[in-house]
Amino acid sequence: FCGKTGFGAGMAHAPVDNNGKERYVFWAMPHIAYGIQHIAGKVFRSGRDGPSNACGALIALKGEITNAKLSVGLDPSDTEMSLLRQQVLGKLEYGQVPNLVGITYASHDCILE
């Protein structure tokens, strides 16, 4: 299930054609962007005006960890983010605040299980 986090991210990534239309195909999985500036999490996408983030869910989770603002319950309107949060936090040591690359590896470890 892809919740509001996943759909919001997907809809912000689609190129806009000359008629202002966007088309979508959704795949849900953790990922990380490395754009031409080699900054983890930032990428320029064809048809979009400026850089965007990838993976938005992992960036959001990193922000929650950094700011100590975690909600670990299941949010039925955002199942993907709720489950991602629960699984990734289980891979981190207490008090650990990983960077984006580290949190991406933690989500990768969840997939391998």
CSV table of N, CA, C and O in Angstrom, one decimal:
chain,number,residue,atom,x,y,z
A,1,PHE,N,0.8,-1.2,0.0
A,1,PHE,CA,0.0,0.0,0.0
A,1,PHE,C,0.9,1.2,0.0
A,1,PHE,O,1.8,1.4,0.8
A,2,CYS,N,0.6,2.1,-0.8
A,2,CYS,CA,1.3,3.4,-0.9
A,2,CYS,C,0.4,4.5,-0.4
A,2,CYS,O,-0.7,4.7,-0.9
A,3,GLY,N,0.9,5.1,0.7
A,3,GLY,CA,0.1,6.1,1.4
A,3,GLY,C,0.3,7.5,0.8
A,3,GLY,O,0.9,7.7,-0.3
A,4,LYS,N,-0.1,8.5,1.6
A,4,LYS,CA,0.0,9.9,1.1
A,4,LYS,C,1.5,10.3,0.9
A,4,LYS,O,1.7,11.1,0.0
A,5,THR,N,2.4,9.8,1.6
A,5,THR,CA,3.8,10.1,1.4
A,5,THR,C,4.3,9.6,0.0
A,5,THR,O,4.9,10.3,-0.7
A,6,GLY,N,4.0,8.3,-0.2
A,6,GLY,CA,4.4,7.7,-1.5
A,6,GLY,C,3.8,8.4,-2.7
A,6,GLY,O,4.4,8.7,-3.7
A,7,PHE,N,2.4,8.6,-2.6
A,7,PHE,CA,1.8,9.2,-3.8
A,7,PHE,C,2.2,10.6,-4.0
A,7,PHE,O,2.3,11.1,-5.1
A,8,GLY,N,2.4,11.4,-2.9
A,8,GLY,CA,2.8,12.8,-3.0
A,8,GLY,C,4.2,12.8,-3.6
A,8,GLY,O,4.4,13.7,-4.5
A,9,ALA,N,5.1,11.9,-3.3
A,9,ALA,CA,6.4,11.9,-3.9
A,9,ALA,C,6.3,11.6,-5.3
A,9,ALA,O,6.9,12.2,-6.2
A,10,GLY,N,5.6,10.5,-5.7
A,10,GLY,CA,5.5,10.1,-7.1
A,10,GLY,C,4.9,11.2,-8.0
A,10,GLY,O,5.3,11.4,-9.1
A,11,MET,N,3.9,11.9,-7.4
A,11,MET,CA,3.3,13.0,-8.2
A,11,MET,C,4.1,14.2,-8.4
A,11,MET,O,3.9,15.0,-9.3
A,12,ALA,N,5.1,14.4,-7.5
A,12,ALA,CA,6.0,15.5,-7.6
A,12,ALA,C,7.2,15.2,-8.6
A,12,ALA,O,7.9,16.1,-8.9
A,13,HIS,N,7.3,14.0,-9.1
A,13,HIS,CA,8.4,13.6,-9.9
A,13,HIS,C,8.1,13.5,-11.4
A,13,HIS,O,9.0,13.5,-12.2
A,14,ALA,N,6.8,13.4,-11.7
A,14,ALA,CA,6.5,13.2,-13.1
A,14,ALA,C,6.7,14.5,-14.0
A,14,ALA,O,6.5,15.6,-13.5
A,15,PRO,N,7.3,14.3,-15.2
A,15,PRO,CA,7.4,15.4,-16.0
A,15,PRO,C,6.1,16.0,-16.5
A,15,PRO,O,5.1,15.2,-16.6
A,16,VAL,N,6.1,17.3,-16.7
A,16,VAL,CA,4.9,17.9,-17.2
A,16,VAL,C,5.1,18.2,-18.7
A,16,VAL,O,6.1,18.8,-19.1
A,17,ASP,N,4.2,17.7,-19.6
A,17,ASP,CA,4.3,17.8,-21.0
A,17,ASP,C,3.9,19.2,-21.4
A,17,ASP,O,3.5,20.1,-20.6
A,18,ASN,N,4.0,19.5,-22.7
A,18,ASN,CA,3.7,20.9,-23.2
A,18,ASN,C,2.3,21.3,-23.0
A,18,ASN,O,2.0,22.5,-23.1
A,19,ASN,N,1.4,20.3,-22.8
A,19,ASN,CA,0.0,20.6,-22.6
A,19,ASN,C,-0.4,20.7,-21.1
A,19,ASN,O,-1.5,20.8,-20.7
A,20,GLY,N,0.6,20.6,-20.2
A,20,GLY,CA,0.4,20.7,-18.8
A,20,GLY,C,0.0,19.4,-18.2
A,20,GLY,O,-0.4,19.3,-17.0
A,21,LYS,N,0.0,18.2,-18.9
A,21,LYS,CA,-0.4,17.0,-18.4
A,21,LYS,C,0.8,16.2,-17.8
A,21,LYS,O,1.9,16.3,-18.3
A,22,GLU,N,0.4,15.4,-16.7
A,22,GLU,CA,1.4,14.5,-16.1
A,22,GLU,C,0.9,13.1,-16.2
A,22,GLU,O,-0.3,12.9,-16.1
A,23,ARG,N,1.8,12.2,-16.4
A,23,ARG,CA,1.4,10.8,-16.4
A,23,ARG,C,2.2,10.0,-15.4
A,23,ARG,O,3.4,10.3,-15.1
A,24,TYR,N,1.6,9.0,-14.7
A,24,TYR,CA,2.2,8.3,-13.6
A,24,TYR,C,2.3,6.8,-13.8
A,24,TYR,O,1.3,6.2,-14.3
A,25,VAL,N,3.3,6.2,-13.3
A,25,VAL,CA,3.5,4.8,-13.1
A,25,VAL,C,4.1,4.7,-11.7
A,25,VAL,O,5.2,5.3,-11.5
A,26,PHE,N,3.5,4.0,-10.8
A,26,PHE,CA,4.0,4.0,-9.4
A,26,PHE,C,4.7,2.7,-9.1
A,26,PHE,O,4.2,1.6,-9.3
A,27,TRP,N,5.9,2.8,-8.5
A,27,TRP,CA,6.7,1.7,-8.0
A,27,TRP,C,7.0,2.2,-6.6
A,27,TRP,O,7.5,3.3,-6.4
A,28,ALA,N,6.8,1.4,-5.6
A,28,ALA,CA,7.1,1.7,-4.2
A,28,ALA,C,8.3,1.0,-3.7
A,28,ALA,O,8.3,-0.3,-3.6
A,29,MET,N,9.4,1.7,-3.4
A,29,MET,CA,10.6,1.1,-2.9
A,29,MET,C,11.6,2.1,-2.4
A,29,MET,O,11.5,3.3,-2.9
A,30,PRO,N,12.4,1.9,-1.5
A,30,PRO,CA,13.4,2.9,-1.1
A,30,PRO,C,14.4,3.1,-2.1
A,30,PRO,O,14.8,2.2,-2.9
A,31,HIS,N,14.9,4.3,-2.3
A,31,HIS,CA,15.9,4.6,-3.3
A,31,HIS,C,16.6,5.9,-2.8
A,31,HIS,O,16.1,6.6,-1.9
A,32,ILE,N,17.6,6.3,-3.5
A,32,ILE,CA,18.3,7.5,-3.2
A,32,ILE,C,18.8,8.1,-4.5
A,32,ILE,O,19.1,7.4,-5.4
A,33,ALA,N,18.7,9.4,-4.5
A,33,ALA,CA,19.1,10.2,-5.7
A,33,ALA,C,20.6,10.7,-5.6
A,33,ALA,O,21.0,11.1,-4.5
A,34,TYR,N,21.3,10.6,-6.7
A,34,TYR,CA,22.5,11.3,-6.8
A,34,TYR,C,22.5,12.1,-8.2
A,34,TYR,O,22.6,11.5,-9.2
A,35,GLY,N,22.2,13.4,-8.1
A,35,GLY,CA,22.1,14.2,-9.3
A,35,GLY,C,23.5,14.6,-9.8
A,35,GLY,O,24.5,14.1,-9.4
A,36,ILE,N,23.5,15.4,-10.8
A,36,ILE,CA,24.8,15.8,-11.5
A,36,ILE,C,25.7,16.6,-10.5
A,36,ILE,O,26.9,16.7,-10.7
A,37,GLN,N,25.1,17.1,-9.4
A,37,GLN,CA,26.0,17.8,-8.4
A,37,GLN,C,26.5,16.9,-7.3
A,37,GLN,O,27.2,17.3,-6.4
A,38,HIS,N,26.1,15.6,-7.5
A,38,HIS,CA,26.6,14.6,-6.5
A,38,HIS,C,26.2,14.8,-5.1
A,38,HIS,O,27.0,14.6,-4.2
A,39,ILE,N,25.0,15.3,-4.9
A,39,ILE,CA,24.5,15.6,-3.6
A,39,ILE,C,23.4,14.5,-3.3
A,39,ILE,O,22.5,14.3,-4.0
A,40,ALA,N,23.7,13.7,-2.2
A,40,ALA,CA,22.8,12.6,-1.9
A,40,ALA,C,21.4,13.2,-1.6
A,40,ALA,O,21.2,14.1,-0.8
A,41,GLY,N,20.4,12.7,-2.3
A,41,GLY,CA,19.0,13.1,-2.1
A,41,GLY,C,18.5,14.1,-3.0
A,41,GLY,O,17.3,14.4,-3.0
A,42,LYS,N,19.3,14.8,-3.8
A,42,LYS,CA,18.8,15.8,-4.8
A,42,LYS,C,19.1,15.4,-6.2
A,42,LYS,O,20.1,14.9,-6.5
A,43,VAL,N,18.0,15.6,-7.0
A,43,VAL,CA,18.1,15.2,-8.4
A,43,VAL,C,17.3,16.1,-9.3
A,43,VAL,O,16.3,16.6,-8.9
A,44,PHE,N,17.8,16.4,-10.5
A,44,PHE,CA,17.1,17.2,-11.5
A,44,PHE,C,16.4,16.2,-12.4
A,44,PHE,O,17.0,15.3,-12.9
A,45,ARG,N,15.1,16.4,-12.5
A,45,ARG,CA,14.3,15.4,-13.3
A,45,ARG,C,13.8,16.2,-14.6
A,45,ARG,O,13.4,17.3,-14.5
A,46,SER,N,13.9,15.5,-15.7
A,46,SER,CA,13.4,16.0,-17.0
A,46,SER,C,12.0,16.5,-16.8
A,46,SER,O,11.1,15.7,-16.3
A,47,GLY,N,11.7,17.6,-17.3
A,47,GLY,CA,10.3,18.2,-17.3
A,47,GLY,C,9.9,18.8,-16.0
A,47,GLY,O,8.8,19.2,-15.9
A,48,ARG,N,10.8,18.9,-15.0
A,48,ARG,CA,10.5,19.6,-13.8
A,48,ARG,C,11.4,20.9,-13.7
A,48,ARG,O,12.5,20.9,-14.1
A,49,ASP,N,10.9,21.9,-13.1
A,49,ASP,CA,11.6,23.2,-13.0
A,49,ASP,C,12.8,23.2,-12.2
A,49,ASP,O,13.8,23.9,-12.4
A,50,GLY,N,12.8,22.5,-11.1
A,50,GLY,CA,14.0,22.5,-10.2
A,50,GLY,C,14.3,21.2,-9.6
A,50,GLY,O,13.7,20.2,-10.0
A,51,PRO,N,15.3,21.1,-8.7
A,51,PRO,CA,15.6,19.8,-8.2
A,51,PRO,C,14.5,19.3,-7.3
A,51,PRO,O,13.7,20.0,-6.7
A,52,SER,N,14.5,17.9,-7.2
A,52,SER,CA,13.5,17.3,-6.2
A,52,SER,C,14.3,16.3,-5.4
A,52,SER,O,15.5,16.1,-5.6
A,53,ASN,N,13.6,15.8,-4.4
A,53,ASN,CA,14.2,14.9,-3.5
A,53,ASN,C,13.9,13.4,-3.8
A,53,ASN,O,12.9,13.1,-4.3
A,54,ALA,N,14.9,12.5,-3.4
A,54,ALA,CA,14.6,11.1,-3.5
A,54,ALA,C,15.5,10.4,-2.5
A,54,ALA,O,16.7,10.7,-2.5
A,55,CYS,N,15.1,9.6,-1.7
A,55,CYS,CA,13.7,9.2,-1.5
A,55,CYS,C,13.0,10.1,-0.5
A,55,CYS,O,13.5,10.3,0.6
A,56,GLY,N,11.9,10.7,-0.9
A,56,GLY,CA,11.2,11.6,0.0
A,56,GLY,C,10.8,11.0,1.3
A,56,GLY,O,10.9,11.7,2.4
A,57,ALA,N,10.4,9.8,1.3
A,57,ALA,CA,10.0,9.1,2.6
A,57,ALA,C,11.2,8.9,3.5
A,57,ALA,O,11.1,9.1,4.7
A,58,LEU,N,12.4,8.5,2.9
A,58,LEU,CA,13.6,8.4,3.8
A,58,LEU,C,14.1,9.7,4.3
A,58,LEU,O,14.5,9.8,5.4
A,59,ILE,N,14.0,10.8,3.4
A,59,ILE,CA,14.3,12.1,3.9
A,59,ILE,C,13.4,12.6,5.0
A,59,ILE,O,13.9,13.1,6.0
A,60,ALA,N,12.1,12.3,4.9
A,60,ALA,CA,11.2,12.7,5.9
A,60,ALA,C,11.5,11.9,7.2
A,60,ALA,O,11.5,12.5,8.3
A,61,LEU,N,11.8,10.6,7.1
A,61,LEU,CA,12.1,9.8,8.3
A,61,LEU,C,13.4,10.3,8.9
A,61,LEU,O,13.5,10.4,10.2
A,62,LYS,N,14.4,10.7,8.1
A,62,LYS,CA,15.6,11.2,8.7
A,62,LYS,C,15.4,12.5,9.4
A,62,LYS,O,15.9,12.7,10.5
A,63,GLY,N,14.5,13.4,8.9
A,63,GLY,CA,14.1,14.6,9.6
A,63,GLY,C,13.4,14.3,10.9
A,63,GLY,O,13.6,15.0,11.9
A,64,GLU,N,12.5,13.3,11.0
A,64,GLU,CA,11.8,12.9,12.2
A,64,GLU,C,12.8,12.4,13.2
A,64,GLU,O,12.8,12.8,14.4
A,65,ILE,N,13.8,11.6,12.8
A,65,ILE,CA,14.8,11.1,13.7
A,65,ILE,C,15.7,12.3,14.2
A,65,ILE,O,15.9,12.4,15.4
A,66,THR,N,16.1,13.1,13.3
A,66,THR,CA,17.0,14.3,13.7
A,66,THR,C,16.3,15.2,14.7
A,66,THR,O,16.9,15.7,15.6
A,67,ASN,N,15.0,15.4,14.5
A,67,ASN,CA,14.2,16.3,15.3
A,67,ASN,C,13.6,15.6,16.5
A,67,ASN,O,12.8,16.3,17.2
A,68,ALA,N,13.8,14.4,16.7
A,68,ALA,CA,13.2,13.6,17.8
A,68,ALA,C,11.7,13.7,17.8
A,68,ALA,O,11.1,13.9,18.8
A,69,LYS,N,11.1,13.7,16.6
A,69,LYS,CA,9.6,13.8,16.5
A,69,LYS,C,9.1,12.6,15.7
A,69,LYS,O,8.7,12.6,14.6
A,70,LEU,N,9.1,11.4,16.4
A,70,LEU,CA,8.7,10.2,15.8
A,70,LEU,C,7.3,9.7,16.3
A,70,LEU,O,7.0,9.8,17.4
A,71,SER,N,6.5,9.3,15.3
A,71,SER,CA,5.2,8.6,15.7
A,71,SER,C,5.3,7.2,15.1
A,71,SER,O,5.3,7.0,13.9
A,72,VAL,N,5.4,6.2,16.0
A,72,VAL,CA,5.6,4.9,15.6
A,72,VAL,C,4.3,4.1,15.4
A,72,VAL,O,4.4,2.9,15.0
A,73,GLY,N,3.2,4.7,15.6
A,73,GLY,CA,1.9,4.0,15.4
A,73,GLY,C,1.6,3.8,13.9
A,73,GLY,O,2.2,4.5,13.1
A,74,LEU,N,0.6,3.0,13.6
A,74,LEU,CA,0.2,2.8,12.2
A,74,LEU,C,-0.8,3.8,11.9
A,74,LEU,O,-1.8,4.0,12.5
A,75,ASP,N,-0.5,4.6,10.8
A,75,ASP,CA,-1.4,5.6,10.3
A,75,ASP,C,-2.1,5.0,9.1
A,75,ASP,O,-1.5,4.8,8.0
A,76,PRO,N,-3.4,4.7,9.2
A,76,PRO,CA,-4.1,4.0,8.0
A,76,PRO,C,-4.1,4.8,6.7
A,76,PRO,O,-4.2,4.3,5.7
A,77,SER,N,-4.0,6.2,6.8
A,77,SER,CA,-3.9,7.0,5.6
A,77,SER,C,-2.5,7.1,5.0
A,77,SER,O,-2.4,7.6,3.9
A,78,ASP,N,-1.5,6.5,5.7
A,78,ASP,CA,-0.2,6.6,5.2
A,78,ASP,C,0.6,5.3,5.6
A,78,ASP,O,1.6,5.3,6.3
A,79,THR,N,0.0,4.2,5.2
A,79,THR,CA,0.5,2.9,5.6
A,79,THR,C,2.0,2.7,5.2
A,79,THR,O,2.8,2.2,6.0
A,80,GLU,N,2.4,3.1,4.0
A,80,GLU,CA,3.8,2.9,3.5
A,80,GLU,C,4.7,3.6,4.5
A,80,GLU,O,5.7,3.0,4.9
A,81,MET,N,4.5,4.8,4.9
A,81,MET,CA,5.4,5.6,5.7
A,81,MET,C,5.4,5.0,7.1
A,81,MET,O,6.5,4.8,7.8
A,82,SER,N,4.3,4.6,7.6
A,82,SER,CA,4.2,4.0,8.9
A,82,SER,C,5.0,2.7,9.0
A,82,SER,O,5.8,2.5,10.0
A,83,LEU,N,4.9,1.8,8.0
A,83,LEU,CA,5.6,0.6,8.0
A,83,LEU,C,7.1,0.8,7.8
A,83,LEU,O,7.9,0.1,8.4
A,84,LEU,N,7.4,1.7,6.9
A,84,LEU,CA,8.8,2.1,6.6
A,84,LEU,C,9.5,2.5,7.9
A,84,LEU,O,10.6,2.1,8.3
A,85,ARG,N,8.8,3.4,8.6
A,85,ARG,CA,9.3,4.0,9.9
A,85,ARG,C,9.6,2.8,10.9
A,85,ARG,O,10.7,2.8,11.5
A,86,GLN,N,8.6,2.0,11.1
A,86,GLN,CA,8.7,0.9,12.1
A,86,GLN,C,9.9,0.0,11.7
A,86,GLN,O,10.7,-0.4,12.6
A,87,GLN,N,10.0,-0.4,10.4
A,87,GLN,CA,11.0,-1.4,10.0
A,87,GLN,C,12.4,-0.7,10.1
A,87,GLN,O,13.3,-1.4,10.6
A,88,VAL,N,12.6,0.5,9.6
A,88,VAL,CA,13.9,1.1,9.6
A,88,VAL,C,14.4,1.4,11.0
A,88,VAL,O,15.6,1.2,11.3
A,89,LEU,N,13.5,1.8,11.9
A,89,LEU,CA,13.9,2.1,13.3
A,89,LEU,C,14.4,0.9,14.0
A,89,LEU,O,15.3,0.9,14.8
A,90,GLY,N,13.9,-0.3,13.6
A,90,GLY,CA,14.3,-1.5,14.1
A,90,GLY,C,15.8,-1.9,13.7
A,90,GLY,O,16.4,-2.7,14.4
A,91,LYS,N,16.3,-1.3,12.7
A,91,LYS,CA,17.6,-1.5,12.2
A,91,LYS,C,18.7,-0.5,12.8
A,91,LYS,O,19.9,-0.7,12.6
A,92,LEU,N,18.2,0.5,13.5
A,92,LEU,CA,19.1,1.5,14.0
A,92,LEU,C,19.4,1.2,15.5
A,92,LEU,O,18.5,0.7,16.2
A,93,GLU,N,20.5,1.6,16.0
A,93,GLU,CA,20.8,1.6,17.4
A,93,GLU,C,20.2,2.7,18.1
A,93,GLU,O,20.0,3.8,17.5
A,94,TYR,N,19.8,2.5,19.4
A,94,TYR,CA,19.2,3.6,20.1
A,94,TYR,C,20.0,4.8,20.1
A,94,TYR,O,21.2,4.8,20.4
A,95,GLY,N,19.4,6.0,19.8
A,95,GLY,CA,20.1,7.2,19.7
A,95,GLY,C,20.9,7.5,18.4
A,95,GLY,O,21.4,8.6,18.2
A,96,GLN,N,20.9,6.5,17.5
A,96,GLN,CA,21.6,6.7,16.3
A,96,GLN,C,20.8,7.7,15.4
A,96,GLN,O,19.6,7.6,15.2
A,97,VAL,N,21.6,8.6,14.8
A,97,VAL,CA,21.0,9.6,13.8
A,97,VAL,C,21.7,9.4,12.5
A,97,VAL,O,22.7,10.1,12.3
A,98,PRO,N,21.3,8.6,11.6
A,98,PRO,CA,22.0,8.3,10.4
A,98,PRO,C,21.9,9.4,9.4
A,98,PRO,O,20.9,10.2,9.4
A,99,ASN,N,22.8,9.5,8.5
A,99,ASN,CA,22.7,10.4,7.4
A,99,ASN,C,21.8,9.7,6.3
A,99,ASN,O,21.3,8.6,6.5
A,100,LEU,N,21.5,10.4,5.2
A,100,LEU,CA,20.6,9.8,4.2
A,100,LEU,C,21.1,8.5,3.6
A,100,LEU,O,20.3,7.6,3.4
A,101,VAL,N,22.4,8.4,3.4
A,101,VAL,CA,23.0,7.2,2.9
A,101,VAL,C,22.8,6.1,3.9
A,101,VAL,O,22.4,5.0,3.5
A,102,GLY,N,23.0,6.4,5.1
A,102,GLY,CA,22.9,5.4,6.2
A,102,GLY,C,21.5,4.9,6.3
A,102,GLY,O,21.2,3.7,6.5
A,103,ILE,N,20.5,5.8,6.3
A,103,ILE,CA,19.1,5.4,6.4
A,103,ILE,C,18.7,4.6,5.2
A,103,ILE,O,17.8,3.7,5.3
A,104,THR,N,19.2,4.9,4.0
A,104,THR,CA,18.9,4.1,2.8
A,104,THR,C,19.5,2.7,3.0
A,104,THR,O,18.8,1.7,2.6
A,105,TYR,N,20.7,2.5,3.5
A,105,TYR,CA,21.2,1.2,3.8
A,105,TYR,C,20.4,0.4,4.8
A,105,TYR,O,20.1,-0.8,4.6
A,106,ALA,N,19.9,1.1,5.8
A,106,ALA,CA,19.0,0.5,6.8
A,106,ALA,C,17.7,0.0,6.1
A,106,ALA,O,17.3,-1.2,6.4
A,107,SER,N,17.1,0.8,5.2
A,107,SER,CA,15.9,0.3,4.5
A,107,SER,C,16.3,-0.9,3.6
A,107,SER,O,15.5,-1.8,3.5
A,108,HIS,N,17.4,-0.9,3.0
A,108,HIS,CA,17.9,-2.0,2.2
A,108,HIS,C,18.0,-3.3,3.0
A,108,HIS,O,17.5,-4.3,2.6
A,109,ASP,N,18.5,-3.1,4.2
A,109,ASP,CA,18.6,-4.3,5.1
A,109,ASP,C,17.2,-4.9,5.4
A,109,ASP,O,17.0,-6.1,5.6
A,110,CYS,N,16.2,-4.0,5.6
A,110,CYS,CA,14.8,-4.4,5.8
A,110,CYS,C,14.3,-5.3,4.6
A,110,CYS,O,13.6,-6.3,4.8
A,111,ILE,N,14.6,-4.8,3.4
A,111,ILE,CA,14.2,-5.5,2.2
A,111,ILE,C,14.8,-6.9,2.2
A,111,ILE,O,14.1,-7.9,1.8
A,112,LEU,N,16.1,-7.0,2.6
A,112,LEU,CA,16.8,-8.3,2.5
A,112,LEU,C,16.2,-9.4,3.4
A,112,LEU,O,16.4,-10.6,3.2
A,113,GLU,N,15.5,-8.9,4.5
A,113,GLU,CA,15.0,-9.9,5.5
A,113,GLU,C,13.8,-10.5,4.9
A,113,GLU,O,12.8,-10.5,4.8
